[in-house]
mmCIF file with all atom_site columns, C-alpha atoms in Angstrom:
data_model
loop_
_atom_site.group_PDB
_atom_site.id
_atom_site.type_symbol
_atom_site.label_atom_id
_atom_site.label_alt_id
_atom_site.label_comp_id
_atom_site.label_asym_id
_atom_site.label_entity_id
_atom_site.label_seq_id
_atom_site.pdbx_PDB_ins_code
_atom_site.Cartn_x
_atom_site.Cartn_y
_atom_site.Cartn_z
_atom_site.occupancy
_atom_site.B_iso_or_equiv
_atom_site.pdbx_formal_charge
_atom_site.auth_seq_id
_atom_site.auth_comp_id
_atom_site.auth_asym_id
_atom_site.auth_atom_id
_atom_site.pdbx_PDB_model_num
ATOM 1   C CA . UNK A 1 1   ? 37.583 -10.048 -43.645 1.00 0.00 ? 1   UNK A CA 1
ATOM 2   C CA . UNK A 1 2   ? 35.752 -7.670  -46.167 1.00 0.00 ? 2   UNK A CA 1
ATOM 3   C CA . UNK A 1 3   ? 33.072 -9.211  -48.187 1.00 0.00 ? 3   UNK A CA 1
ATOM 4   C CA . UNK A 1 4   ? 30.908 -7.840  -50.860 1.00 0.00 ? 4   UNK A CA 1
ATOM 5   C CA . UNK A 1 5   ? 28.111 -9.427  -52.876 1.00 0.00 ? 5   UNK A CA 1
ATOM 6   C CA . UNK A 1 6   ? 28.677 -11.078 -56.057 1.00 0.00 ? 6   UNK A CA 1
ATOM 7   C CA . UNK A 1 7   ? 29.501 -8.681  -58.897 1.00 0.00 ? 7   UNK A CA 1
ATOM 8   C CA . UNK A 1 8   ? 26.379 -8.942  -60.886 1.00 0.00 ? 8   UNK A CA 1
ATOM 9   C CA . UNK A 1 9   ? 24.496 -8.130  -57.686 1.00 0.00 ? 9   UNK A CA 1
ATOM 10  C CA . UNK A 1 10  ? 26.447 -5.340  -56.845 1.00 0.00 ? 10  UNK A CA 1
ATOM 11  C CA . UNK A 1 11  ? 26.264 -3.658  -60.322 1.00 0.00 ? 11  UNK A CA 1
ATOM 12  C CA . UNK A 1 12  ? 22.378 -4.228  -59.807 1.00 0.00 ? 12  UNK A CA 1
ATOM 13  C CA . UNK A 1 13  ? 22.436 -2.597  -56.912 1.00 0.00 ? 13  UNK A CA 1
ATOM 14  C CA . UNK A 1 14  ? 24.736 0.327   -58.124 1.00 0.00 ? 14  UNK A CA 1
ATOM 15  C CA . UNK A 1 15  ? 22.065 0.800   -61.172 1.00 0.00 ? 15  UNK A CA 1
ATOM 16  C CA . UNK A 1 16  ? 18.955 0.541   -58.527 1.00 0.00 ? 16  UNK A CA 1
ATOM 17  C CA . UNK A 1 17  ? 20.860 3.197   -56.186 1.00 0.00 ? 17  UNK A CA 1
ATOM 18  C CA . UNK A 1 18  ? 21.389 5.411   -59.410 1.00 0.00 ? 18  UNK A CA 1
ATOM 19  C CA . UNK A 1 19  ? 17.790 4.893   -61.146 1.00 0.00 ? 19  UNK A CA 1
ATOM 20  C CA . UNK A 1 20  ? 16.456 5.896   -57.445 1.00 0.00 ? 20  UNK A CA 1
ATOM 21  C CA . UNK A 1 21  ? 18.349 9.405   -57.022 1.00 0.00 ? 21  UNK A CA 1
ATOM 22  C CA . UNK A 1 22  ? 20.348 7.985   -53.833 1.00 0.00 ? 22  UNK A CA 1
ATOM 23  C CA . UNK A 1 23  ? 23.658 7.849   -55.639 1.00 0.00 ? 23  UNK A CA 1
ATOM 24  C CA . UNK A 1 24  ? 24.234 11.157  -57.146 1.00 0.00 ? 24  UNK A CA 1
ATOM 25  C CA . UNK A 1 25  ? 26.807 12.957  -59.303 1.00 0.00 ? 25  UNK A CA 1
ATOM 26  C CA . UNK A 1 26  ? 28.564 16.187  -59.089 1.00 0.00 ? 26  UNK A CA 1
ATOM 27  C CA . UNK A 1 27  ? 30.312 17.889  -56.874 1.00 0.00 ? 27  UNK A CA 1
ATOM 28  C CA . UNK A 1 28  ? 29.742 17.271  -52.482 1.00 0.00 ? 28  UNK A CA 1
ATOM 29  C CA . UNK A 1 29  ? 31.405 18.054  -49.632 1.00 0.00 ? 29  UNK A CA 1
ATOM 30  C CA . UNK A 1 30  ? 32.352 14.790  -47.256 1.00 0.00 ? 30  UNK A CA 1
ATOM 31  C CA . UNK A 1 31  ? 32.615 14.889  -43.636 1.00 0.00 ? 31  UNK A CA 1
ATOM 32  C CA . UNK A 1 32  ? 36.299 14.616  -44.031 1.00 0.00 ? 32  UNK A CA 1
ATOM 33  C CA . UNK A 1 33  ? 36.192 17.996  -45.954 1.00 0.00 ? 33  UNK A CA 1
ATOM 34  C CA . UNK A 1 34  ? 37.005 16.411  -49.611 1.00 0.00 ? 34  UNK A CA 1
ATOM 35  C CA . UNK A 1 35  ? 35.111 17.505  -52.510 1.00 0.00 ? 35  UNK A CA 1
ATOM 36  C CA . UNK A 1 36  ? 33.930 14.096  -53.802 1.00 0.00 ? 36  UNK A CA 1
ATOM 37  C CA . UNK A 1 37  ? 32.041 13.525  -57.297 1.00 0.00 ? 37  UNK A CA 1
ATOM 38  C CA . UNK A 1 38  ? 29.351 11.210  -56.144 1.00 0.00 ? 38  UNK A CA 1
ATOM 39  C CA . UNK A 1 39  ? 27.232 11.389  -53.137 1.00 0.00 ? 39  UNK A CA 1
ATOM 40  C CA . UNK A 1 40  ? 25.126 8.304   -51.761 1.00 0.00 ? 40  UNK A CA 1
ATOM 41  C CA . UNK A 1 41  ? 22.245 9.334   -49.507 1.00 0.00 ? 41  UNK A CA 1
ATOM 42  C CA . UNK A 1 42  ? 20.512 6.102   -48.305 1.00 0.00 ? 42  UNK A CA 1
ATOM 43  C CA . UNK A 1 43  ? 17.791 8.299   -46.654 1.00 0.00 ? 43  UNK A CA 1
ATOM 44  C CA . UNK A 1 44  ? 16.077 8.767   -50.168 1.00 0.00 ? 44  UNK A CA 1
ATOM 45  C CA . UNK A 1 45  ? 15.245 5.276   -50.216 1.00 0.00 ? 45  UNK A CA 1
ATOM 46  C CA . UNK A 1 46  ? 11.875 6.586   -48.958 1.00 0.00 ? 46  UNK A CA 1
ATOM 47  C CA . UNK A 1 47  ? 9.088  4.755   -50.035 1.00 0.00 ? 47  UNK A CA 1
ATOM 48  C CA . UNK A 1 48  ? 7.807  1.085   -49.831 1.00 0.00 ? 48  UNK A CA 1
ATOM 49  C CA . UNK A 1 49  ? 9.099  -0.267  -52.967 1.00 0.00 ? 49  UNK A CA 1
ATOM 50  C CA . UNK A 1 50  ? 12.852 1.391   -52.749 1.00 0.00 ? 50  UNK A CA 1
ATOM 51  C CA . UNK A 1 51  ? 12.799 0.163   -49.168 1.00 0.00 ? 51  UNK A CA 1
ATOM 52  C CA . UNK A 1 52  ? 11.807 -3.412  -50.135 1.00 0.00 ? 52  UNK A CA 1
ATOM 53  C CA . UNK A 1 53  ? 14.029 -3.701  -53.081 1.00 0.00 ? 53  UNK A CA 1
ATOM 54  C CA . UNK A 1 54  ? 17.262 -2.202  -50.544 1.00 0.00 ? 54  UNK A CA 1
ATOM 55  C CA . UNK A 1 55  ? 16.137 -4.774  -48.286 1.00 0.00 ? 55  UNK A CA 1
ATOM 56  C CA . UNK A 1 56  ? 16.464 -7.527  -50.585 1.00 0.00 ? 56  UNK A CA 1
ATOM 57  C CA . UNK A 1 57  ? 19.736 -6.375  -51.774 1.00 0.00 ? 57  UNK A CA 1
ATOM 58  C CA . UNK A 1 58  ? 21.002 -6.613  -48.282 1.00 0.00 ? 58  UNK A CA 1
ATOM 59  C CA . UNK A 1 59  ? 19.733 -10.052 -47.401 1.00 0.00 ? 59  UNK A CA 1
ATOM 60  C CA . UNK A 1 60  ? 20.929 -11.550 -50.877 1.00 0.00 ? 60  UNK A CA 1
ATOM 61  C CA . UNK A 1 61  ? 24.364 -10.208 -50.472 1.00 0.00 ? 61  UNK A CA 1
ATOM 62  C CA . UNK A 1 62  ? 24.672 -11.636 -46.416 1.00 0.00 ? 62  UNK A CA 1
ATOM 63  C CA . UNK A 1 63  ? 23.143 -15.137 -47.521 1.00 0.00 ? 63  UNK A CA 1
ATOM 64  C CA . UNK A 1 64  ? 25.911 -15.317 -50.090 1.00 0.00 ? 64  UNK A CA 1
ATOM 65  C CA . UNK A 1 65  ? 28.763 -14.348 -47.629 1.00 0.00 ? 65  UNK A CA 1
ATOM 66  C CA . UNK A 1 66  ? 28.219 -17.245 -45.552 1.00 0.00 ? 66  UNK A CA 1
ATOM 67  C CA . UNK A 1 67  ? 28.203 -14.946 -42.401 1.00 0.00 ? 67  UNK A CA 1
ATOM 68  C CA . UNK A 1 68  ? 26.443 -16.566 -39.480 1.00 0.00 ? 68  UNK A CA 1
ATOM 69  C CA . UNK A 1 69  ? 24.577 -14.503 -37.033 1.00 0.00 ? 69  UNK A CA 1
ATOM 70  C CA . UNK A 1 70  ? 21.815 -14.689 -34.766 1.00 0.00 ? 70  UNK A CA 1
ATOM 71  C CA . UNK A 1 71  ? 20.104 -11.517 -35.113 1.00 0.00 ? 71  UNK A CA 1
ATOM 72  C CA . UNK A 1 72  ? 20.273 -8.033  -36.149 1.00 0.00 ? 72  UNK A CA 1
ATOM 73  C CA . UNK A 1 73  ? 21.032 -4.577  -34.519 1.00 0.00 ? 73  UNK A CA 1
ATOM 74  C CA . UNK A 1 74  ? 20.263 -1.378  -35.914 1.00 0.00 ? 74  UNK A CA 1
ATOM 75  C CA . UNK A 1 75  ? 22.069 1.621   -34.583 1.00 0.00 ? 75  UNK A CA 1
ATOM 76  C CA . UNK A 1 76  ? 19.987 4.892   -34.430 1.00 0.00 ? 76  UNK A CA 1
ATOM 77  C CA . UNK A 1 77  ? 18.499 6.570   -36.796 1.00 0.00 ? 77  UNK A CA 1
ATOM 78  C CA . UNK A 1 78  ? 18.797 5.008   -40.410 1.00 0.00 ? 78  UNK A CA 1
ATOM 79  C CA . UNK A 1 79  ? 19.756 1.410   -38.729 1.00 0.00 ? 79  UNK A CA 1
ATOM 80  C CA . UNK A 1 80  ? 16.782 1.154   -37.230 1.00 0.00 ? 80  UNK A CA 1
ATOM 81  C CA . UNK A 1 81  ? 14.454 1.197   -40.612 1.00 0.00 ? 81  UNK A CA 1
ATOM 82  C CA . UNK A 1 82  ? 17.493 -0.992  -42.005 1.00 0.00 ? 82  UNK A CA 1
ATOM 83  C CA . UNK A 1 83  ? 17.461 -3.470  -39.542 1.00 0.00 ? 83  UNK A CA 1
ATOM 84  C CA . UNK A 1 84  ? 13.390 -4.002  -39.470 1.00 0.00 ? 84  UNK A CA 1
ATOM 85  C CA . UNK A 1 85  ? 13.263 -4.217  -43.471 1.00 0.00 ? 85  UNK A CA 1
ATOM 86  C CA . UNK A 1 86  ? 16.329 -6.637  -43.767 1.00 0.00 ? 86  UNK A CA 1
ATOM 87  C CA . UNK A 1 87  ? 14.840 -8.691  -41.116 1.00 0.00 ? 87  UNK A CA 1
ATOM 88  C CA . UNK A 1 88  ? 11.202 -9.243  -42.958 1.00 0.00 ? 88  UNK A CA 1
ATOM 89  C CA . UNK A 1 89  ? 13.399 -10.101 -46.362 1.00 0.00 ? 89  UNK A CA 1
ATOM 90  C CA . UNK A 1 90  ? 15.430 -12.383 -44.636 1.00 0.00 ? 90  UNK A CA 1
ATOM 91  C CA . UNK A 1 91  ? 12.526 -14.368 -43.005 1.00 0.00 ? 91  UNK A CA 1
ATOM 92  C CA . UNK A 1 92  ? 10.880 -14.148 -46.648 1.00 0.00 ? 92  UNK A CA 1
ATOM 93  C CA . UNK A 1 93  ? 13.889 -16.008 -48.065 1.00 0.00 ? 93  UNK A CA 1
ATOM 94  C CA . UNK A 1 94  ? 13.648 -18.650 -44.997 1.00 0.00 ? 94  UNK A CA 1
ATOM 95  C CA . UNK A 1 95  ? 16.122 -17.016 -42.619 1.00 0.00 ? 95  UNK A CA 1
ATOM 96  C CA . UNK A 1 96  ? 13.753 -15.762 -39.902 1.00 0.00 ? 96  UNK A CA 1
ATOM 97  C CA . UNK A 1 97  ? 16.133 -13.210 -37.484 1.00 0.00 ? 97  UNK A CA 1
ATOM 98  C CA . UNK A 1 98  ? 14.841 -11.474 -34.445 1.00 0.00 ? 98  UNK A CA 1
ATOM 99  C CA . UNK A 1 99  ? 16.065 -7.709  -34.488 1.00 0.00 ? 99  UNK A CA 1
ATOM 100 C CA . UNK A 1 100 ? 16.424 -4.839  -31.846 1.00 0.00 ? 100 UNK A CA 1
ATOM 101 C CA . UNK A 1 101 ? 17.569 -1.278  -32.069 1.00 0.00 ? 101 UNK A CA 1
ATOM 102 C CA . UNK A 1 102 ? 18.671 1.680   -29.790 1.00 0.00 ? 102 UNK A CA 1
ATOM 103 C CA . UNK A 1 103 ? 17.144 5.126   -29.006 1.00 0.00 ? 103 UNK A CA 1
ATOM 104 C CA . UNK A 1 104 ? 19.077 8.162   -28.660 1.00 0.00 ? 104 UNK A CA 1
ATOM 105 C CA . UNK A 1 105 ? 18.144 8.774   -25.240 1.00 0.00 ? 105 UNK A CA 1
ATOM 106 C CA . UNK A 1 106 ? 17.115 6.284   -22.363 1.00 0.00 ? 106 UNK A CA 1
ATOM 107 C CA . UNK A 1 107 ? 13.584 5.909   -21.429 1.00 0.00 ? 107 UNK A CA 1
ATOM 108 C CA . UNK A 1 108 ? 12.658 6.369   -17.827 1.00 0.00 ? 108 UNK A CA 1
ATOM 109 C CA . UNK A 1 109 ? 9.313  4.604   -18.159 1.00 0.00 ? 109 UNK A CA 1
ATOM 110 C CA . UNK A 1 110 ? 7.490  1.967   -19.623 1.00 0.00 ? 110 UNK A CA 1
ATOM 111 C CA . UNK A 1 111 ? 10.140 -0.995  -20.458 1.00 0.00 ? 111 UNK A CA 1
ATOM 112 C CA . UNK A 1 112 ? 12.910 1.708   -20.162 1.00 0.00 ? 112 UNK A CA 1
ATOM 113 C CA . UNK A 1 113 ? 16.655 1.474   -21.028 1.00 0.00 ? 113 UNK A CA 1
ATOM 114 C CA . UNK A 1 114 ? 17.739 2.530   -24.541 1.00 0.00 ? 114 UNK A CA 1
ATOM 115 C CA . UNK A 1 115 ? 17.384 -1.051  -26.124 1.00 0.00 ? 115 UNK A CA 1
ATOM 116 C CA . UNK A 1 116 ? 13.981 -2.072  -27.993 1.00 0.00 ? 116 UNK A CA 1
ATOM 117 C CA . UNK A 1 117 ? 13.226 -5.010  -29.729 1.00 0.00 ? 117 UNK A CA 1
ATOM 118 C CA . UNK A 1 118 ? 14.456 -8.510  -29.707 1.00 0.00 ? 118 UNK A CA 1
ATOM 119 C CA . UNK A 1 119 ? 16.696 -9.438  -26.675 1.00 0.00 ? 119 UNK A CA 1
ATOM 120 C CA . UNK A 1 120 ? 20.146 -8.738  -27.446 1.00 0.00 ? 120 UNK A CA 1
ATOM 121 C CA . UNK A 1 121 ? 21.721 -11.976 -27.507 1.00 0.00 ? 121 UNK A CA 1
ATOM 122 C CA . UNK A 1 122 ? 23.906 -14.435 -29.124 1.00 0.00 ? 122 UNK A CA 1
ATOM 123 C CA . UNK A 1 123 ? 25.891 -13.446 -32.418 1.00 0.00 ? 123 UNK A CA 1
ATOM 124 C CA . UNK A 1 124 ? 24.822 -9.864  -33.503 1.00 0.00 ? 124 UNK A CA 1
ATOM 125 C CA . UNK A 1 125 ? 24.960 -8.469  -36.813 1.00 0.00 ? 125 UNK A CA 1
ATOM 126 C CA . UNK A 1 126 ? 25.244 -4.459  -36.914 1.00 0.00 ? 126 UNK A CA 1
ATOM 127 C CA . UNK A 1 127 ? 23.631 -3.177  -39.818 1.00 0.00 ? 127 UNK A CA 1
ATOM 128 C CA . UNK A 1 128 ? 23.981 0.603   -41.233 1.00 0.00 ? 128 UNK A CA 1
ATOM 129 C CA . UNK A 1 129 ? 24.542 2.575   -44.659 1.00 0.00 ? 129 UNK A CA 1
ATOM 130 C CA . UNK A 1 130 ? 27.957 3.209   -44.485 1.00 0.00 ? 130 UNK A CA 1
ATOM 131 C CA . UNK A 1 131 ? 30.724 3.211   -42.419 1.00 0.00 ? 131 UNK A CA 1
ATOM 132 C CA . UNK A 1 132 ? 32.140 6.937   -42.447 1.00 0.00 ? 132 UNK A CA 1
ATOM 133 C CA . UNK A 1 133 ? 34.508 6.997   -38.976 1.00 0.00 ? 133 UNK A CA 1
ATOM 134 C CA . UNK A 1 134 ? 33.459 4.120   -37.239 1.00 0.00 ? 134 UNK A CA 1
ATOM 135 C CA . UNK A 1 135 ? 32.085 5.866   -34.617 1.00 0.00 ? 135 UNK A CA 1
ATOM 136 C CA . UNK A 1 136 ? 28.361 4.327   -35.049 1.00 0.00 ? 136 UNK A CA 1
ATOM 137 C CA . UNK A 1 137 ? 30.030 0.921   -34.980 1.00 0.00 ? 137 UNK A CA 1
ATOM 138 C CA . UNK A 1 138 ? 32.111 0.966   -31.868 1.00 0.00 ? 138 UNK A CA 1
ATOM 139 C CA . UNK A 1 139 ? 28.904 2.547   -30.064 1.00 0.00 ? 139 UNK A CA 1
ATOM 140 C CA . UNK A 1 140 ? 26.884 -0.255  -31.450 1.00 0.00 ? 140 UNK A CA 1
ATOM 141 C CA . UNK A 1 141 ? 29.649 -2.850  -30.105 1.00 0.00 ? 141 UNK A CA 1
ATOM 142 C CA . UNK A 1 142 ? 29.358 -1.191  -26.772 1.00 0.00 ? 142 UNK A CA 1
ATOM 143 C CA . UNK A 1 143 ? 26.046 -1.539  -26.537 1.00 0.00 ? 143 UNK A CA 1
ATOM 144 C CA . UNK A 1 144 ? 25.663 -5.132  -27.868 1.00 0.00 ? 144 UNK A CA 1
ATOM 145 C CA . UNK A 1 145 ? 28.642 -6.211  -25.592 1.00 0.00 ? 145 UNK A CA 1
ATOM 146 C CA . UNK A 1 146 ? 26.609 -4.506  -22.470 1.00 0.00 ? 146 UNK A CA 1
ATOM 147 C CA . UNK A 1 147 ? 24.028 -6.517  -23.029 1.00 0.00 ? 147 UNK A CA 1
ATOM 148 C CA . UNK A 1 148 ? 25.762 -9.797  -22.717 1.00 0.00 ? 148 UNK A CA 1
ATOM 149 C CA . UNK A 1 149 ? 26.180 -10.676 -26.613 1.00 0.00 ? 149 UNK A CA 1
ATOM 150 C CA . UNK A 1 150 ? 28.690 -10.737 -29.111 1.00 0.00 ? 150 UNK A CA 1
ATOM 151 C CA . UNK A 1 151 ? 29.161 -8.444  -32.196 1.00 0.00 ? 151 UNK A CA 1
ATOM 152 C CA . UNK A 1 152 ? 29.899 -10.636 -35.178 1.00 0.00 ? 152 UNK A CA 1
ATOM 153 C CA . UNK A 1 153 ? 30.086 -8.255  -38.071 1.00 0.00 ? 153 UNK A CA 1
ATOM 154 C CA . UNK A 1 154 ? 28.738 -5.420  -39.947 1.00 0.00 ? 154 UNK A CA 1
ATOM 155 C CA . UNK A 1 155 ? 26.552 -5.234  -43.066 1.00 0.00 ? 155 UNK A CA 1
ATOM 156 C CA . UNK A 1 156 ? 26.243 -2.113  -45.255 1.00 0.00 ? 156 UNK A CA 1
ATOM 157 C CA . UNK A 1 157 ? 25.564 -0.778  -48.649 1.00 0.00 ? 157 UNK A CA 1
ATOM 158 C CA . UNK A 1 158 ? 28.235 0.941   -49.775 1.00 0.00 ? 158 UNK A CA 1
ATOM 159 C CA . UNK A 1 159 ? 31.789 0.936   -49.472 1.00 0.00 ? 159 UNK A CA 1
ATOM 160 C CA . UNK A 1 160 ? 33.600 4.010   -50.223 1.00 0.00 ? 160 UNK A CA 1
ATOM 161 C CA . UNK A 1 161 ? 36.987 2.338   -50.415 1.00 0.00 ? 161 UNK A CA 1
ATOM 162 C CA . UNK A 1 162 ? 38.474 5.616   -49.430 1.00 0.00 ? 162 UNK A CA 1
ATOM 163 C CA . UNK A 1 163 ? 41.162 6.712   -46.902 1.00 0.00 ? 163 UNK A CA 1
ATOM 164 C CA . UNK A 1 164 ? 39.959 7.733   -43.645 1.00 0.00 ? 164 UNK A CA 1
ATOM 165 C CA . UNK A 1 165 ? 40.700 11.270  -42.334 1.00 0.00 ? 165 UNK A CA 1
ATOM 166 C CA . UNK A 1 166 ? 41.871 12.159  -38.795 1.00 0.00 ? 166 UNK A CA 1
ATOM 167 C CA . UNK A 1 167 ? 42.042 16.019  -37.614 1.00 0.00 ? 167 UNK A CA 1
ATOM 168 C CA . UNK A 1 168 ? 42.145 16.789  -41.248 1.00 0.00 ? 168 UNK A CA 1
ATOM 169 C CA . UNK A 1 169 ? 45.048 14.139  -42.106 1.00 0.00 ? 169 UNK A CA 1
ATOM 170 C CA . UNK A 1 170 ? 44.522 11.234  -44.695 1.00 0.00 ? 170 UNK A CA 1
ATOM 171 C CA . UNK A 1 171 ? 45.137 7.804   -43.066 1.00 0.00 ? 171 UNK A CA 1
ATOM 172 C CA . UNK A 1 172 ? 46.602 5.026   -44.929 1.00 0.00 ? 172 UNK A CA 1
ATOM 173 C CA . UNK A 1 173 ? 43.361 2.933   -44.208 1.00 0.00 ? 173 UNK A CA 1
ATOM 174 C CA . UNK A 1 174 ? 39.616 3.273   -45.000 1.00 0.00 ? 174 UNK A CA 1
ATOM 175 C CA . UNK A 1 175 ? 37.243 3.495   -42.176 1.00 0.00 ? 175 UNK A CA 1
ATOM 176 C CA . UNK A 1 176 ? 35.826 -0.174  -43.455 1.00 0.00 ? 176 UNK A CA 1
ATOM 177 C CA . UNK A 1 177 ? 39.694 -1.302  -42.854 1.00 0.00 ? 177 UNK A CA 1
ATOM 178 C CA . UNK A 1 178 ? 39.687 0.299   -39.472 1.00 0.00 ? 178 UNK A CA 1
ATOM 179 C CA . UNK A 1 179 ? 36.686 -1.832  -38.982 1.00 0.00 ? 179 UNK A CA 1
ATOM 180 C CA . UNK A 1 180 ? 37.941 -4.995  -39.794 1.00 0.00 ? 180 UNK A CA 1
ATOM 181 C CA . UNK A 1 181 ? 41.433 -4.525  -38.531 1.00 0.00 ? 181 UNK A CA 1
ATOM 182 C CA . UNK A 1 182 ? 41.161 -2.687  -35.167 1.00 0.00 ? 182 UNK A CA 1
ATOM 183 C CA . UNK A 1 183 ? 37.679 -3.547  -34.368 1.00 0.00 ? 183 UNK A CA 1
ATOM 184 C CA . UNK A 1 184 ? 38.269 -7.134  -35.807 1.00 0.00 ? 184 UNK A CA 1
ATOM 185 C CA . UNK A 1 185 ? 34.477 -7.668  -37.406 1.00 0.00 ? 185 UNK A CA 1
ATOM 186 C CA . UNK A 1 186 ? 34.046 -8.596  -41.109 1.00 0.00 ? 186 UNK A CA 1
ATOM 187 C CA . UNK A 1 187 ? 32.069 -6.215  -43.108 1.00 0.00 ? 187 UNK A CA 1
ATOM 188 C CA . UNK A 1 188 ? 29.728 -7.023  -45.580 1.00 0.00 ? 188 UNK A CA 1
ATOM 189 C CA . UNK A 1 189 ? 29.086 -4.648  -48.260 1.00 0.00 ? 189 UNK A CA 1
ATOM 190 C CA . UNK A 1 190 ? 26.763 -4.882  -50.996 1.00 0.00 ? 190 UNK A CA 1
ATOM 191 C CA . UNK A 1 191 ? 28.881 -2.362  -53.335 1.00 0.00 ? 191 UNK A CA 1
ATOM 192 C CA . UNK A 1 192 ? 32.042 -0.589  -53.443 1.00 0.00 ? 192 UNK A CA 1
ATOM 193 C CA . UNK A 1 193 ? 33.751 2.166   -55.260 1.00 0.00 ? 193 UNK A CA 1
ATOM 194 C CA . UNK A 1 194 ? 35.415 -0.643  -57.662 1.00 0.00 ? 194 UNK A CA 1
ATOM 195 C CA . UNK A 1 195 ? 31.664 -1.307  -58.591 1.00 0.00 ? 195 UNK A CA 1
ATOM 196 C CA . UNK A 1 196 ? 30.469 1.975   -58.914 1.00 0.00 ? 196 UNK A CA 1
ATOM 197 C CA . UNK A 1 197 ? 33.455 2.503   -61.253 1.00 0.00 ? 197 UNK A CA 1
ATOM 198 C CA . UNK A 1 198 ? 32.793 -0.607  -63.034 1.00 0.00 ? 198 UNK A CA 1
ATOM 199 C CA . UNK A 1 199 ? 29.047 0.441   -63.537 1.00 0.00 ? 199 UNK A CA 1
ATOM 200 C CA . UNK A 1 200 ? 30.160 3.905   -65.073 1.00 0.00 ? 200 UNK A CA 1
ATOM 201 C CA . UNK A 1 201 ? 32.185 2.208   -67.390 1.00 0.00 ? 201 UNK A CA 1
ATOM 202 C CA . UNK A 1 202 ? 29.681 0.057   -68.499 1.00 0.00 ? 202 UNK A CA 1
ATOM 203 C CA . UNK A 1 203 ? 26.498 2.287   -68.653 1.00 0.00 ? 203 UNK A CA 1
ATOM 204 C CA . UNK A 1 204 ? 24.674 3.351   -71.729 1.00 0.00 ? 204 UNK A CA 1
ATOM 205 C CA . UNK A 1 205 ? 23.804 6.639   -70.374 1.00 0.00 ? 205 UNK A CA 1
ATOM 206 C CA . UNK A 1 206 ? 26.183 8.927   -71.795 1.00 0.00 ? 206 UNK A CA 1
ATOM 207 C CA . UNK A 1 207 ? 25.252 11.614  -68.983 1.00 0.00 ? 207 UNK A CA 1
ATOM 208 C CA . UNK A 1 208 ? 26.013 9.126   -66.493 1.00 0.00 ? 208 UNK A CA 1
ATOM 209 C CA . UNK A 1 209 ? 29.255 7.972   -67.592 1.00 0.00 ? 209 UNK A CA 1
ATOM 210 C CA . UNK A 1 210 ? 30.497 11.263  -68.270 1.00 0.00 ? 210 UNK A CA 1
ATOM 211 C CA . UNK A 1 211 ? 31.333 11.397  -64.652 1.00 0.00 ? 211 UNK A CA 1
ATOM 212 C CA . UNK A 1 212 ? 33.572 8.320   -64.605 1.00 0.00 ? 212 UNK A CA 1
ATOM 213 C CA . UNK A 1 213 ? 36.656 10.400  -65.133 1.00 0.00 ? 213 UNK A CA 1
ATOM 214 C CA . UNK A 1 214 ? 36.137 12.205  -62.044 1.00 0.00 ? 214 UNK A CA 1
ATOM 215 C CA . UNK A 1 215 ? 35.593 9.260   -59.908 1.00 0.00 ? 215 UNK A CA 1
ATOM 216 C CA . UNK A 1 216 ? 38.277 7.496   -61.337 1.00 0.00 ? 216 UNK A CA 1
ATOM 217 C CA . UNK A 1 217 ? 40.422 10.608  -60.670 1.00 0.00 ? 217 UNK A CA 1
ATOM 218 C CA . UNK A 1 218 ? 39.110 10.884  -56.763 1.00 0.00 ? 218 UNK A CA 1
ATOM 219 C CA . UNK A 1 219 ? 39.718 7.289   -56.230 1.00 0.00 ? 219 UNK A CA 1
ATOM 220 C CA . UNK A 1 220 ? 43.463 7.460   -57.493 1.00 0.00 ? 220 UNK A CA 1
ATOM 221 C CA . UNK A 1 221 ? 43.714 10.237  -55.257 1.00 0.00 ? 221 UNK A CA 1
ATOM 222 C CA . UNK A 1 222 ? 41.916 8.891   -51.954 1.00 0.00 ? 222 UNK A CA 1
ATOM 223 C CA . UNK A 1 223 ? 41.320 5.329   -52.646 1.00 0.00 ? 223 UNK A CA 1
ATOM 224 C CA . UNK A 1 224 ? 42.846 2.403   -50.763 1.00 0.00 ? 224 UNK A CA 1
#
């Protein structure tokens, strides 16, 4: 299952990401070596107001999805901030959930280990900004299962809805579809490429709207 936010919430999120300078247009090289007409950099949600608003979008999308989970896990590094922020917003909305995250390197003193925060147990939701190749998700699954818990889903900000690439070859599935089909985990995205195209078609900003044709052409070539 792949779920996304209600249409109005997704559109509001895309507008917010553009206004915040997180979603940019131009020509950007992706990890797959493609030239993309847009770039989403969640690291630019870099102040309290923007992070709080981002967390609100995650929380409302998760609540609307109906996905049941007991706690949140944020993979290092971007997932750490996201897990903390979203858990705060969920609590504010009446859904208090514990959270945990991992270190990149194990600590050999103090509490030790690679996991920090609440005890990893029950149904665990993985939270990240995007899914590029599924590597982070697979690593998170391994850590969660090693702790005796059960991964139950993944929440991301943006689903690029484009073909994955392996060794320079385009696959017939996206990274998100790989997670849903091969790893058997539902993915809940705040917005996807379809939402971005809808925003570009309806925006009153001519400078932004001028990128619609390039984004549509990219989707027609690489979309799933």
